[in-house]
Short mmCIF file of N, CA and C in Angstrom, two decimals:
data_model
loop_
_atom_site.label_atom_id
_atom_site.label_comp_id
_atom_site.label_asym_id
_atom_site.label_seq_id
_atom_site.Cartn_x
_atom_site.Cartn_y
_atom_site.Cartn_z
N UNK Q 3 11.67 -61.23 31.67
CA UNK Q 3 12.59 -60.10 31.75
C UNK Q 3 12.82 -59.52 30.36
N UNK Q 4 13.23 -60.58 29.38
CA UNK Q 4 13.20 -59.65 28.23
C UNK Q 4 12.15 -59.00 27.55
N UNK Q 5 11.14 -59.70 27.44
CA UNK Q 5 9.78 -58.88 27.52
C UNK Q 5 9.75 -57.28 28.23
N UNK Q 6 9.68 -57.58 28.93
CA UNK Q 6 9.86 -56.56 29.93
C UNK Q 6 10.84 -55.04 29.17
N UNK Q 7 12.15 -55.70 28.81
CA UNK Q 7 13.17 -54.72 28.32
C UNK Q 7 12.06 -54.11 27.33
N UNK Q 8 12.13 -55.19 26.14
CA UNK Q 8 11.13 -54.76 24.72
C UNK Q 8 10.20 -53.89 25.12
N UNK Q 9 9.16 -54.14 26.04
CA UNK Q 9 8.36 -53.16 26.02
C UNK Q 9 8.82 -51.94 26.20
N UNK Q 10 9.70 -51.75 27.39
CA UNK Q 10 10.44 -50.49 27.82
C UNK Q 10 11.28 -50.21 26.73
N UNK Q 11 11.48 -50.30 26.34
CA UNK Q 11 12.53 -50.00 24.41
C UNK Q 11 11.50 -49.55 24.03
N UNK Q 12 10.49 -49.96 23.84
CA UNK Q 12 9.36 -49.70 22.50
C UNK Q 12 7.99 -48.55 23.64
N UNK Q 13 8.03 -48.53 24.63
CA UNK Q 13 7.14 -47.48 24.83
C UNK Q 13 7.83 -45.85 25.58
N UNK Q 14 9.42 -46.17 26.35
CA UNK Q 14 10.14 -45.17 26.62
C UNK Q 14 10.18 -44.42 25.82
N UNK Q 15 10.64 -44.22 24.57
CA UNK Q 15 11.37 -43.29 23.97
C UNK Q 15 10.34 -42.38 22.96
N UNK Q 16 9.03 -42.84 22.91
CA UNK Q 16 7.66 -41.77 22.95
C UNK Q 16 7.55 -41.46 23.62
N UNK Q 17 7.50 -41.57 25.05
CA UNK Q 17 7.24 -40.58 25.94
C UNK Q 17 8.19 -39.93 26.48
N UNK Q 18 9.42 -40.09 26.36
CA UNK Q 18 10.60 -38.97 26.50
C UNK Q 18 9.98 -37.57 25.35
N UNK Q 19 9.83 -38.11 23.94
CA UNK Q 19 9.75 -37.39 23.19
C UNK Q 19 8.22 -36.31 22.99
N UNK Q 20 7.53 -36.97 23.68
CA UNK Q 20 6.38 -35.86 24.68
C UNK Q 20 6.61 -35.40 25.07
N UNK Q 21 7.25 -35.85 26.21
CA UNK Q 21 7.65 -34.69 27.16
C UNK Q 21 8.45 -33.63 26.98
N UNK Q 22 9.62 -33.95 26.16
CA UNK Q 22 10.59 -32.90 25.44
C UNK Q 22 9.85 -31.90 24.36
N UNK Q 23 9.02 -32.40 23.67
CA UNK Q 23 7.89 -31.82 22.81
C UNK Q 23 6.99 -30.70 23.35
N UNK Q 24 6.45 -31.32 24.73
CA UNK Q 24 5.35 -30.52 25.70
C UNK Q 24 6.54 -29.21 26.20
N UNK Q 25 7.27 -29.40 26.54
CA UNK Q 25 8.14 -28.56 27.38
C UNK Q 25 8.65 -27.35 26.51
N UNK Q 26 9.03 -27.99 25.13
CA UNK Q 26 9.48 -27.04 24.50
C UNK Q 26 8.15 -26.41 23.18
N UNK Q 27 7.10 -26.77 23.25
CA UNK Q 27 5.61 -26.48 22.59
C UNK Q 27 5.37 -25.01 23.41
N UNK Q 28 5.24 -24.22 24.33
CA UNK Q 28 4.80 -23.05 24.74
C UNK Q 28 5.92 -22.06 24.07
N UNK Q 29 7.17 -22.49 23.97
CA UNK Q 29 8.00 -21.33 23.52
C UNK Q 29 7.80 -21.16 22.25
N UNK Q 30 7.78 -22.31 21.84
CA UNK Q 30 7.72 -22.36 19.90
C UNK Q 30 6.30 -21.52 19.92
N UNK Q 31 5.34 -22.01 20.46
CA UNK Q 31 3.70 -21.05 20.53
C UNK Q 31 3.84 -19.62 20.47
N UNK Q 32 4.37 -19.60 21.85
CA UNK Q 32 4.57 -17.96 22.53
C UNK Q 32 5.10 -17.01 21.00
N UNK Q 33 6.30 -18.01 20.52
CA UNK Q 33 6.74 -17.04 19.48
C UNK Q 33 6.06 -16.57 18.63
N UNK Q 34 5.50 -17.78 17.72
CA UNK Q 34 4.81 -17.76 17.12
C UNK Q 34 3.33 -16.85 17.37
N UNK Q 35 3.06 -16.78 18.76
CA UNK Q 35 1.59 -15.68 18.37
C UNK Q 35 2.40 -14.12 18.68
N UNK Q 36 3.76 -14.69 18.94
CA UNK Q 36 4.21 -12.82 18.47
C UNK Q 36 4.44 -12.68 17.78
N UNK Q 37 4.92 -13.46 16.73
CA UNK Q 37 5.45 -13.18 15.21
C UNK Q 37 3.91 -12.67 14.60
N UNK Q 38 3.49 -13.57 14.64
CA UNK Q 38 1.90 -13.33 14.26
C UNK Q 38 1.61 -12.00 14.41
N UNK Q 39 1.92 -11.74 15.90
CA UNK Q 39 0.80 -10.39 16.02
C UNK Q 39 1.45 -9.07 15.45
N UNK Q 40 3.40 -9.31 15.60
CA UNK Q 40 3.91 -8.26 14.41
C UNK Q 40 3.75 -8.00 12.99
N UNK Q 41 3.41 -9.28 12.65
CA UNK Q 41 2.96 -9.13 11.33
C UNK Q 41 2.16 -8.71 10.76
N UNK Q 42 0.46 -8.78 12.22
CA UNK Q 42 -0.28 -8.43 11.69
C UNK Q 42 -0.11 -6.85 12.22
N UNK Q 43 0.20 -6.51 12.94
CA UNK Q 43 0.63 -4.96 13.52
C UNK Q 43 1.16 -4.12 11.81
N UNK Q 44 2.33 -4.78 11.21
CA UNK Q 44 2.86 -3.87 10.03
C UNK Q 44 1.88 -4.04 8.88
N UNK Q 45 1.38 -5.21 8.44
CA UNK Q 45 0.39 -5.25 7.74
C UNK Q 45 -0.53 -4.15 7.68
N UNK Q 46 -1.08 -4.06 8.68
CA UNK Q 46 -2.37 -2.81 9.57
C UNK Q 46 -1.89 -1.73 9.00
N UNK Q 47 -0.60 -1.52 9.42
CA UNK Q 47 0.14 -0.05 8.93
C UNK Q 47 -0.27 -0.12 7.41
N UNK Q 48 0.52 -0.95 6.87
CA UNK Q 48 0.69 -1.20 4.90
C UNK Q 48 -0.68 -0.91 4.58
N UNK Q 49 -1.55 -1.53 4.88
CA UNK Q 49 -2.75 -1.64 4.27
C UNK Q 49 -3.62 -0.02 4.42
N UNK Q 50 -2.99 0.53 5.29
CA UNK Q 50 -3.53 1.63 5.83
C UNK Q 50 -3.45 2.97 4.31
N UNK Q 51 -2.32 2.68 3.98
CA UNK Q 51 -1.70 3.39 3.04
C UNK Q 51 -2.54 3.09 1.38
N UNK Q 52 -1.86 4.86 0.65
CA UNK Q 52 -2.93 4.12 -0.59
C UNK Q 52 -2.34 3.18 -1.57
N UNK Q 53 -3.08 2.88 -2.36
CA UNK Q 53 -2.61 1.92 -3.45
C UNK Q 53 -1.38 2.31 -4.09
N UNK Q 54 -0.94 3.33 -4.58
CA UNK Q 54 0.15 3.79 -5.31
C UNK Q 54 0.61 5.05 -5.14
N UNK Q 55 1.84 5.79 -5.24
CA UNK Q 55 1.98 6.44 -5.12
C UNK Q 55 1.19 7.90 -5.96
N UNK Q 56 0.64 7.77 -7.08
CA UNK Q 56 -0.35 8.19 -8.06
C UNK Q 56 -1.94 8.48 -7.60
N UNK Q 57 -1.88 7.35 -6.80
CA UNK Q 57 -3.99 7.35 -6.38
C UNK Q 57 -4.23 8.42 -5.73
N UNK Q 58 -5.59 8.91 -5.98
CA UNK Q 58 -6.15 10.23 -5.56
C UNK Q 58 -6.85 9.89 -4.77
N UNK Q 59 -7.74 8.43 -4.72
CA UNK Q 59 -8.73 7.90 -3.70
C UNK Q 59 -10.25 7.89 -4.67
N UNK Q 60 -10.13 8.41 -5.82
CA UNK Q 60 -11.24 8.72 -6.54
C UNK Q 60 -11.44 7.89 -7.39
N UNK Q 61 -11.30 6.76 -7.06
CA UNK Q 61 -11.44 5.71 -8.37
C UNK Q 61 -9.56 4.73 -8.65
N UNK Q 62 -9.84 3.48 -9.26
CA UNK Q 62 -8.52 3.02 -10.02
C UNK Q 62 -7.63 4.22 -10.98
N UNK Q 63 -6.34 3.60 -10.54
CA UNK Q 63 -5.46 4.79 -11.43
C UNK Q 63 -5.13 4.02 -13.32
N UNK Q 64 -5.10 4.79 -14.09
CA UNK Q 64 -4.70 3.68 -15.33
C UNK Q 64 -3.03 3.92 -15.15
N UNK Q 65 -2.62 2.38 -15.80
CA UNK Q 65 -1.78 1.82 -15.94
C UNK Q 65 -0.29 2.92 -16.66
N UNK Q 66 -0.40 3.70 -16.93
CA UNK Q 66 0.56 4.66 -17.03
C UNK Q 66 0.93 5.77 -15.95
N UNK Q 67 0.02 5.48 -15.15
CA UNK Q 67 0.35 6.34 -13.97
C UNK Q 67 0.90 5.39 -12.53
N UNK Q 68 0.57 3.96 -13.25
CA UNK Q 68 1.36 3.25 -11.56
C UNK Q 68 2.65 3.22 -11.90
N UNK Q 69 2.98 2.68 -10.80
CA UNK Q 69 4.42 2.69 -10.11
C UNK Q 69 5.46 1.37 -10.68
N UNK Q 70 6.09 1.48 -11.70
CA UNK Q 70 6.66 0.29 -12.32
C UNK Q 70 7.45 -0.73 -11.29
N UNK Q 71 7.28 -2.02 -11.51
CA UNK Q 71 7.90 -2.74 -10.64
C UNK Q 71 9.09 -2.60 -10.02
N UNK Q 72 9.95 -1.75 -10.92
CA UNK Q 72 11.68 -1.56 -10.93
C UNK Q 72 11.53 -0.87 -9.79
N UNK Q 73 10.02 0.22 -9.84
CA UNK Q 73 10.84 1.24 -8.88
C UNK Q 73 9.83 1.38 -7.81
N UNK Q 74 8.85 0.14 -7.38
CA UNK Q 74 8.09 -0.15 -6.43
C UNK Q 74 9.52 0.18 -5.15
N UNK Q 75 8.90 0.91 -4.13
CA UNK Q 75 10.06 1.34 -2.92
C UNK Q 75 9.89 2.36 -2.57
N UNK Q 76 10.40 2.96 -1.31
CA UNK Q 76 10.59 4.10 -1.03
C UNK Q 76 11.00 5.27 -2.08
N UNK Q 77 9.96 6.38 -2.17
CA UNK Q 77 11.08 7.37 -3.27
C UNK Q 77 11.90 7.65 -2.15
N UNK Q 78 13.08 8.57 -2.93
CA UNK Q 78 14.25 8.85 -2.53
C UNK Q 78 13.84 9.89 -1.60
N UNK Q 79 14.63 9.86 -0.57
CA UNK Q 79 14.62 10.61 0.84
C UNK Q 79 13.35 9.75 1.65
N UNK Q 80 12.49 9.31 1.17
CA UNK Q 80 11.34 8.65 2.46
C UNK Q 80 11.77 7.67 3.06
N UNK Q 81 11.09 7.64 4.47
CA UNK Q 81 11.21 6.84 5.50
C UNK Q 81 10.01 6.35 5.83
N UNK Q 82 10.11 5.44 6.75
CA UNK Q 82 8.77 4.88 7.23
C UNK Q 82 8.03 5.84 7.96
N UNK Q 83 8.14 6.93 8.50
CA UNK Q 83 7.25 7.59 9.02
C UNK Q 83 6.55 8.56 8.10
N UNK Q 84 7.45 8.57 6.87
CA UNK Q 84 6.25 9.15 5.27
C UNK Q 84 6.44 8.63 4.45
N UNK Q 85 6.46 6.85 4.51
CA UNK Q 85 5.57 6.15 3.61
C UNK Q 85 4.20 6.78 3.56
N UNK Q 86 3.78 7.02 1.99
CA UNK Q 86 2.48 7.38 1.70
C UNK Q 86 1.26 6.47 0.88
N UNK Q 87 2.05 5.40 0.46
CA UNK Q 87 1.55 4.29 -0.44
C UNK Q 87 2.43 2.89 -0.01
N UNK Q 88 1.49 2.06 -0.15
CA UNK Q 88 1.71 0.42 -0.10
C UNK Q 88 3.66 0.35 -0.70
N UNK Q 89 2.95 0.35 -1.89
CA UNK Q 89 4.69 0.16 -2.24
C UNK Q 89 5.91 0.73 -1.68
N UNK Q 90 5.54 1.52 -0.93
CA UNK Q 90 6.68 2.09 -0.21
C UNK Q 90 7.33 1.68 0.15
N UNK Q 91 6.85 0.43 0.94
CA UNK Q 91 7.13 -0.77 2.12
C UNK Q 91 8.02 -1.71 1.47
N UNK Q 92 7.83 -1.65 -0.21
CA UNK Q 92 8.86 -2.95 -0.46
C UNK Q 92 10.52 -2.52 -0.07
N UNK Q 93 10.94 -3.67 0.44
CA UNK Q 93 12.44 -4.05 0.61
C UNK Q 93 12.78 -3.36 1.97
N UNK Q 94 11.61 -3.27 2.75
CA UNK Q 94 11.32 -2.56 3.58
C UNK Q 94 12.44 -3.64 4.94
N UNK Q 95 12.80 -3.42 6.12
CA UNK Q 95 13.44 -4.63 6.78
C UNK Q 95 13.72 -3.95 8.14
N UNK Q 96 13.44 -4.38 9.12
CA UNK Q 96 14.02 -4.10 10.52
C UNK Q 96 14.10 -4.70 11.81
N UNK Q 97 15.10 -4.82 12.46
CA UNK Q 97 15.41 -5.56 13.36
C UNK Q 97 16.20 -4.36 14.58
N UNK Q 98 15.60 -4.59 15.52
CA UNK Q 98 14.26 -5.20 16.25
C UNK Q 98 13.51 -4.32 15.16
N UNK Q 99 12.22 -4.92 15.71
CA UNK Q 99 10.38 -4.22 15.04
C UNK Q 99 10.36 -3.20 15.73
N UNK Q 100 10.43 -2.22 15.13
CA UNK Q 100 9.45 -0.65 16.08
C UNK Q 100 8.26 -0.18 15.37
N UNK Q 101 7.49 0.87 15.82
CA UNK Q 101 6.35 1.58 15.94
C UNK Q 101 6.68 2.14 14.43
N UNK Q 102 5.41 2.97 13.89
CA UNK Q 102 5.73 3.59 12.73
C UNK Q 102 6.97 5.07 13.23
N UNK Q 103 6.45 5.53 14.57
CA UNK Q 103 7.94 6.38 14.43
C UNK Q 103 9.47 6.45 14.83
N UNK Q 104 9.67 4.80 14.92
CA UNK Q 104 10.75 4.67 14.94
C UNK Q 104 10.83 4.39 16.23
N UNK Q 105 10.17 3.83 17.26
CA UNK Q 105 10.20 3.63 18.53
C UNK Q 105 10.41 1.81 18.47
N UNK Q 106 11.69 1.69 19.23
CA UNK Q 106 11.36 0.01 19.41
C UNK Q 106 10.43 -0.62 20.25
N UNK Q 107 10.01 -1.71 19.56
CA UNK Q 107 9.10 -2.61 20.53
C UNK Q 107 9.54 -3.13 21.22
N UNK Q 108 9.59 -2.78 22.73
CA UNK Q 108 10.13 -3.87 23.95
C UNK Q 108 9.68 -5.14 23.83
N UNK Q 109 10.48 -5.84 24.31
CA UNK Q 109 10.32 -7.48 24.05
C UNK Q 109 10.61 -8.25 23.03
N UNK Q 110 10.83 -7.57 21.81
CA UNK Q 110 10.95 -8.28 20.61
C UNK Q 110 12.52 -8.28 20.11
N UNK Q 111 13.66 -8.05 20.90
CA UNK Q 111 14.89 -7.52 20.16
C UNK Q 111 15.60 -8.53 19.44
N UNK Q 112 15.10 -9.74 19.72
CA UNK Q 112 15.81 -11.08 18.57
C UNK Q 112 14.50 -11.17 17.34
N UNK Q 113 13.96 -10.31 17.10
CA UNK Q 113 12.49 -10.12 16.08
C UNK Q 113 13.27 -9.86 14.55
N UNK Q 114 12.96 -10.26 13.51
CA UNK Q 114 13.20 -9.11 12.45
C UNK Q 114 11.66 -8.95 11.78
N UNK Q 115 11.25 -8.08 10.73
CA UNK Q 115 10.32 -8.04 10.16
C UNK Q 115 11.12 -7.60 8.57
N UNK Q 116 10.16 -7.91 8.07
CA UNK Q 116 10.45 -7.78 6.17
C UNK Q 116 9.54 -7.34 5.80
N UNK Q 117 9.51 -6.81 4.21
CA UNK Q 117 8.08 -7.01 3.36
C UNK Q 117 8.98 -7.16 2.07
N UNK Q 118 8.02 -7.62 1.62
CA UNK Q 118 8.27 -7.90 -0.67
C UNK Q 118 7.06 -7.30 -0.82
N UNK Q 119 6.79 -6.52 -2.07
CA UNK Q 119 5.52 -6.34 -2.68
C UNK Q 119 5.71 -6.41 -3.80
N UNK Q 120 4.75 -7.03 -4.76
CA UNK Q 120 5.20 -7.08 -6.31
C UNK Q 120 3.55 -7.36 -7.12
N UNK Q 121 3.71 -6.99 -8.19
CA UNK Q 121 2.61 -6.97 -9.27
C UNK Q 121 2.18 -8.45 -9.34
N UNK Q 122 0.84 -8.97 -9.21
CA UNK Q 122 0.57 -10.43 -9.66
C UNK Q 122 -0.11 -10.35 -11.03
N UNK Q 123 -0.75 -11.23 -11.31
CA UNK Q 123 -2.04 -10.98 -12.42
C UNK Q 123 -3.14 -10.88 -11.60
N UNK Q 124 -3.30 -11.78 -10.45
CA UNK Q 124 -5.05 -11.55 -10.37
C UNK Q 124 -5.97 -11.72 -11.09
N UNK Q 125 -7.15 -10.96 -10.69
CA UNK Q 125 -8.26 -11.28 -11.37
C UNK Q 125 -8.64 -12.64 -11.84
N UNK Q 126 -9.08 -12.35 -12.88
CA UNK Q 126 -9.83 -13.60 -13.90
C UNK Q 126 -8.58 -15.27 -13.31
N UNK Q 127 -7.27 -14.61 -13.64
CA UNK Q 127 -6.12 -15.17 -13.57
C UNK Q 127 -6.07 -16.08 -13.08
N UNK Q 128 -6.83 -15.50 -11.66
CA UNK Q 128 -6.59 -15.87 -10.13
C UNK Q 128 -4.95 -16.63 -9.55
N UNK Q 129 -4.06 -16.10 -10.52
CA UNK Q 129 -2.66 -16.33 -10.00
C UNK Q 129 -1.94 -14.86 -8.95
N UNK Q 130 -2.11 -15.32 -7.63
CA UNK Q 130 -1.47 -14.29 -6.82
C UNK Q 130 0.00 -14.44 -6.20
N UNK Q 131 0.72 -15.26 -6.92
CA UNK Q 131 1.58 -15.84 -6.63
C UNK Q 131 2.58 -15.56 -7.28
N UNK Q 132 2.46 -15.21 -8.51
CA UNK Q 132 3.49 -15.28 -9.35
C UNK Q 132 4.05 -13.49 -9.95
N UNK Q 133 5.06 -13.26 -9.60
CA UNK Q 133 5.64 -11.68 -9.77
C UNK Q 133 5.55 -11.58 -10.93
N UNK Q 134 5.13 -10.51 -11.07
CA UNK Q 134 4.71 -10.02 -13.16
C UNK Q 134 6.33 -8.85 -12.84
N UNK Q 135 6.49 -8.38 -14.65
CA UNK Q 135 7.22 -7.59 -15.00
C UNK Q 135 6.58 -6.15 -15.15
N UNK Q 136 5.62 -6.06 -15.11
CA UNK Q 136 4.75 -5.14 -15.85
C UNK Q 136 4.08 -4.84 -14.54
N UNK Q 137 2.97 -3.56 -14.87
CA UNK Q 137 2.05 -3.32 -13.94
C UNK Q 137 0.96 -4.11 -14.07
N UNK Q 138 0.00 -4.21 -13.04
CA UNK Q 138 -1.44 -4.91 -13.07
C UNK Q 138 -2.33 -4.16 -11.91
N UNK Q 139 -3.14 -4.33 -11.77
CA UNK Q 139 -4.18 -3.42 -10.52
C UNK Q 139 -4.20 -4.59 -9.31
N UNK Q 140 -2.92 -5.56 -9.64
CA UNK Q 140 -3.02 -6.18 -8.17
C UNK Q 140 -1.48 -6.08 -7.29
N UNK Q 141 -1.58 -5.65 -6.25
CA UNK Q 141 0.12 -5.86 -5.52
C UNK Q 141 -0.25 -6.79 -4.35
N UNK Q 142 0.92 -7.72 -4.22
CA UNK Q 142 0.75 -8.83 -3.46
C UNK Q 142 2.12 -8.04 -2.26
N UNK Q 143 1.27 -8.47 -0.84
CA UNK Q 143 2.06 -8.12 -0.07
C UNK Q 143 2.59 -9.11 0.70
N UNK Q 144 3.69 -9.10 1.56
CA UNK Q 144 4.43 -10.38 2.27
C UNK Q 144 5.47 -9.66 3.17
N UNK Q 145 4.47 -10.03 4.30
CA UNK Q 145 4.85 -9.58 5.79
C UNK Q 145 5.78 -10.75 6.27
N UNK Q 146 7.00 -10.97 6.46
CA UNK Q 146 7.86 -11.76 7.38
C UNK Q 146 8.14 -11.50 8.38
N UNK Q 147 8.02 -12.16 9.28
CA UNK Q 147 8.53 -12.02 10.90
C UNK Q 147 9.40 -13.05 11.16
N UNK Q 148 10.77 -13.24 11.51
CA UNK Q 148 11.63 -14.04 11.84
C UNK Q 148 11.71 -14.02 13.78
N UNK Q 149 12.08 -15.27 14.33
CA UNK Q 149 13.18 -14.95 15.43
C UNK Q 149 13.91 -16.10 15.79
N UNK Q 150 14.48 -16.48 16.43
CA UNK Q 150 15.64 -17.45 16.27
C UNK Q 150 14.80 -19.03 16.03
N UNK Q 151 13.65 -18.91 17.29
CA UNK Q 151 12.57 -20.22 17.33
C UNK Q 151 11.69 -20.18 16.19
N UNK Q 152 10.68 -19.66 15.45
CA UNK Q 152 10.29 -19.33 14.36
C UNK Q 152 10.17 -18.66 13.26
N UNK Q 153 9.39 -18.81 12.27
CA UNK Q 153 8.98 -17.50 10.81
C UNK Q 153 7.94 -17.96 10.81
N UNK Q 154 7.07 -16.35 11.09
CA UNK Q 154 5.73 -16.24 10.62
C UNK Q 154 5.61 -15.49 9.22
N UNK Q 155 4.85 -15.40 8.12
CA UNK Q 155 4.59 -15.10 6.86
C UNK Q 155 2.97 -14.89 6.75
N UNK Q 156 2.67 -13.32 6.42
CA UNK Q 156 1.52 -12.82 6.11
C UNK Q 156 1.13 -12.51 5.01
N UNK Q 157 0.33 -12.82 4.41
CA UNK Q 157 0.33 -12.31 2.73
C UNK Q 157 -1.27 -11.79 2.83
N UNK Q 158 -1.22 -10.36 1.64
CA UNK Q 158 -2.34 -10.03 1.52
C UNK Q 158 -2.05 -9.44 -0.31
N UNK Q 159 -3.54 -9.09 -0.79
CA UNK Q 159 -3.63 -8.89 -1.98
C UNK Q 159 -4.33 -7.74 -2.46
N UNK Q 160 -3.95 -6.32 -2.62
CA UNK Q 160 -4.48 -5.72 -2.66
C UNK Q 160 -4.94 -5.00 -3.84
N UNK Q 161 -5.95 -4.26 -4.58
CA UNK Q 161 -6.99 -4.03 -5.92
C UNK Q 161 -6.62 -2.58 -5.91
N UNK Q 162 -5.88 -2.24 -6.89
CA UNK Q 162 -6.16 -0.95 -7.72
C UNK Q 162 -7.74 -0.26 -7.49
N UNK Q 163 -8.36 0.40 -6.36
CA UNK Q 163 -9.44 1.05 -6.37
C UNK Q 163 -9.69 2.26 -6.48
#
């Protein structure tokens, strides 16, 4: 009999914790490939846009014509439907997620989305991680998707071309 208990002590309470695991594993998922797929949805947008507010499309811009870190952001009066450049997007934030014109996405209303964008070194460096003060021909982007069950986080790195 006590045998018996021990085993049931020692093999019950893993398989409670499966099962509680299995049951609650599709929601944590589910979220997660929507966070995912908002992220990659605004990303799509960001990336769509040009490098700086300065670029002509004809080549890298030099370094007196980008966009200083201070004032990476929306210029004054723009919105997301004339963001015209990447940086636009920084400090960018909305809850729920909508469309670029301001249309909400059904289904998502406990969603938020974010972005940061900031100067790395890059290159040679190969540090994409670390926020510079200064300009560089690299901006690091960072897509957040929150909702109550998860955070998804997208990062991309994009080249002064």
């Amino acid at each position: 009999i006590i045998m018996t208990i021990l085993v049931g002590a020692i093999i019950i309470p893993p398989i409670v914790l499966m099962i509680v695991m299995a049951l609650k594993s599709p929601v944590v998922m589910s979220g997660s490939i929507k966070g995912n797929t908002l992220a990659s949805d605004l990303m799509e947008e960001i990336l769509s846009k040009n490098w700086d507010e300065n670029s002509t499309g004809t080549g890298p811009i030099e370094d007196i014509l980008k966009t200083q870190p201070a004032n990476l952001g929306p210029e004054s009066g723009e919105t997301r439907p004339s963001f015209d450049d990447v940086d636009d997007f920084n400090g960018y934030e909305e809850s729920p997620p909508t469309t670029q014109d301001g249309s909400v996405i059904d289904g998502f209303s406990s969603y938020t989305r974010s972005v940061e964008i900031f100067y790395v070194a890059g290159g040679s460096t190969k540090d994409y991680d670390t926020p510079l003060s200064n300009v560089s021909n690299f901006k690091k982007i960072i897509v957040t998707v929150e909702s109550p069950d998860t955070k998804n986080t997208l990062e991309a790195v994009v080249c002064n071309r």
